[in-house]
Amino acid sequence: MNVGRAFLAGVVGGIVMSIGLAMGRAMGMPANLEMMLGTMLLEPGTAAFMVGMVMHLMISGLIALIYAWGFETLTHRSSALIGAGFGFIHALIGGMVMGMMPMMHPLIPEMMPAPGAFMSNLGMMGVLAEFVLHILYGAVVGAIYIPTLVRRPAQATAQTI
């Protein structure tokens, strides 16, 4: 497995997700994953957003290692389409984790609204964003990552006498 390339692919995928979230915020959807992550450690503000962004990109890089393992061992290849399929599974898991945020985050629900499972508390746009952004992340990781080729020894051929 090419760990460096996988991690880089995940960071790029995380950047794409953050751009998508910023576009959503510009359209009025109050989803701010970076701030949610940063306020687990700091009070809300610019520093919390920046810490949250770094946390998001690190997590994105680490999750891409799981994708790379899947590309290497399950599909033996990668592509944007295969990555998007992995992204759908990732969206299912991530959506369930979002539902557990009030148990993990010290400011939810007192100071920050709970996103709900699959970001459902943000309405249909939240649920759509949850799936589209994870599928997009997977497509980016799948497009960037290149599985290593493992050559297996050729099987011995039977010799006829």
Coordinates of N, CA, C and O in Angstrom, one line a residue, residues 13-35 49 53 56 119 122 125 129 133 136:
G13 N -9.2 15.0 -0.9 CA -10.6 14.8 -0.7 C -11.3 15.6 0.4 O -12.4 16.1 0.2
G14 N -10.6 15.7 1.5 CA -11.0 16.5 2.6 C -11.2 18.0 2.2 O -12.1 18.7 2.6
I15 N -10.2 18.5 1.4 CA -10.3 19.9 0.9 C -11.5 20.1 0.1 O -12.3 21.1 0.2
V16 N -11.8 19.1 -0.8 CA -13.0 19.1 -1.7 C -14.2 19.2 -0.8 O -15.2 19.9 -1.1
M17 N -14.3 18.3 0.2 CA -15.4 18.3 1.1 C -15.6 19.7 1.8 O -16.7 20.2 1.9
S18 N -14.5 20.3 2.3 CA -14.6 21.6 2.9 C -15.1 22.7 2.0 O -15.8 23.6 2.4
I19 N -14.6 22.6 0.7 CA -15.1 23.6 -0.3 C -16.6 23.4 -0.5 O -17.4 24.4 -0.5
G20 N -17.1 22.1 -0.6 CA -18.5 21.9 -0.7 C -19.3 22.4 0.5 O -20.4 22.9 0.4
L21 N -18.7 22.2 1.7 CA -19.4 22.7 2.9 C -19.5 24.2 2.9 O -20.5 24.8 3.3
A22 N -18.4 24.9 2.5 CA -18.4 26.3 2.4 C -19.4 26.8 1.4 O -20.1 27.8 1.6
M23 N -19.5 26.1 0.3 CA -20.6 26.5 -0.7 C -22.0 26.3 -0.1 O -22.8 27.2 -0.3
G24 N -22.2 25.3 0.7 CA -23.4 25.1 1.3 C -23.7 26.2 2.3 O -24.9 26.7 2.4
R25 N -22.7 26.6 3.1 CA -22.9 27.7 4.0 C -23.2 29.0 3.3 O -24.1 29.8 3.7
A26 N -22.6 29.2 2.1 CA -22.9 30.4 1.3 C -24.4 30.4 0.8 O -24.9 31.5 0.6
M27 N -24.9 29.2 0.7 CA -26.3 29.1 0.2 C -27.3 29.0 1.4 O -28.5 28.8 1.2
G28 N -26.8 29.2 2.6 CA -27.6 29.2 3.8 C -27.8 28.0 4.6 O -28.5 27.9 5.6
M29 N -27.0 26.9 4.3 CA -27.0 25.7 5.1 C -26.0 25.8 6.2 O -24.9 26.0 5.9
P30 N -26.5 25.7 7.4 CA -25.6 26.0 8.6 C -24.7 24.8 9.0 O -24.5 24.6 10.1
A31 N -24.1 24.1 8.0 CA -23.2 23.0 8.3 C -21.8 23.5 8.4 O -21.2 24.0 7.4
N32 N -21.2 23.4 9.5 CA -19.8 23.8 9.7 C -19.0 22.8 10.4 O -18.8 22.8 11.7
L33 N -18.6 21.7 9.7 CA -17.9 20.6 10.3 C -16.6 21.1 10.9 O -16.2 20.6 12.0
E34 N -15.9 22.0 10.3 CA -14.6 22.4 10.8 C -14.8 23.1 12.2 O -14.0 22.8 13.1
M35 N -15.8 23.9 12.3 CA -16.1 24.6 13.6 C -16.5 23.6 14.6 O -16.1 23.6 15.8
F49 N -12.0 27.3 14.3 CA -12.2 26.9 12.9 C -10.9 26.4 12.3 O -10.9 25.3 11.6
M53 N -10.2 22.7 11.0 CA -9.8 22.4 9.6 C -8.6 21.4 9.6 O -8.6 20.4 8.8
H56 N -9.9 18.0 10.5 CA -10.7 17.5 9.4 C -9.7 16.9 8.3 O -9.9 15.8 7.8
M119 N -27.1 14.3 9.3 CA -27.3 15.7 9.2 C -28.8 16.1 9.0 O -29.1 17.1 8.4
L122 N -30.7 19.4 9.7 CA -30.5 20.5 8.7 C -31.5 20.4 7.6 O -31.3 21.2 6.6
M125 N -31.5 19.2 2.6 CA -30.2 19.6 2.1 C -29.1 19.1 2.9 O -28.0 18.8 2.4
A129 N -26.3 16.7 1.4 CA -24.9 17.1 1.5 C -24.1 16.0 2.2 O -22.9 15.7 1.7
L133 N -21.2 14.8 -0.4 CA -19.8 15.1 -0.1 C -19.0 13.9 0.2 O -17.8 13.9 -0.1
L136 N -18.3 12.3 -3.1 CA -17.3 13.1 -3.8 C -15.9 12.8 -3.2 O -15.0 12.7 -4.0

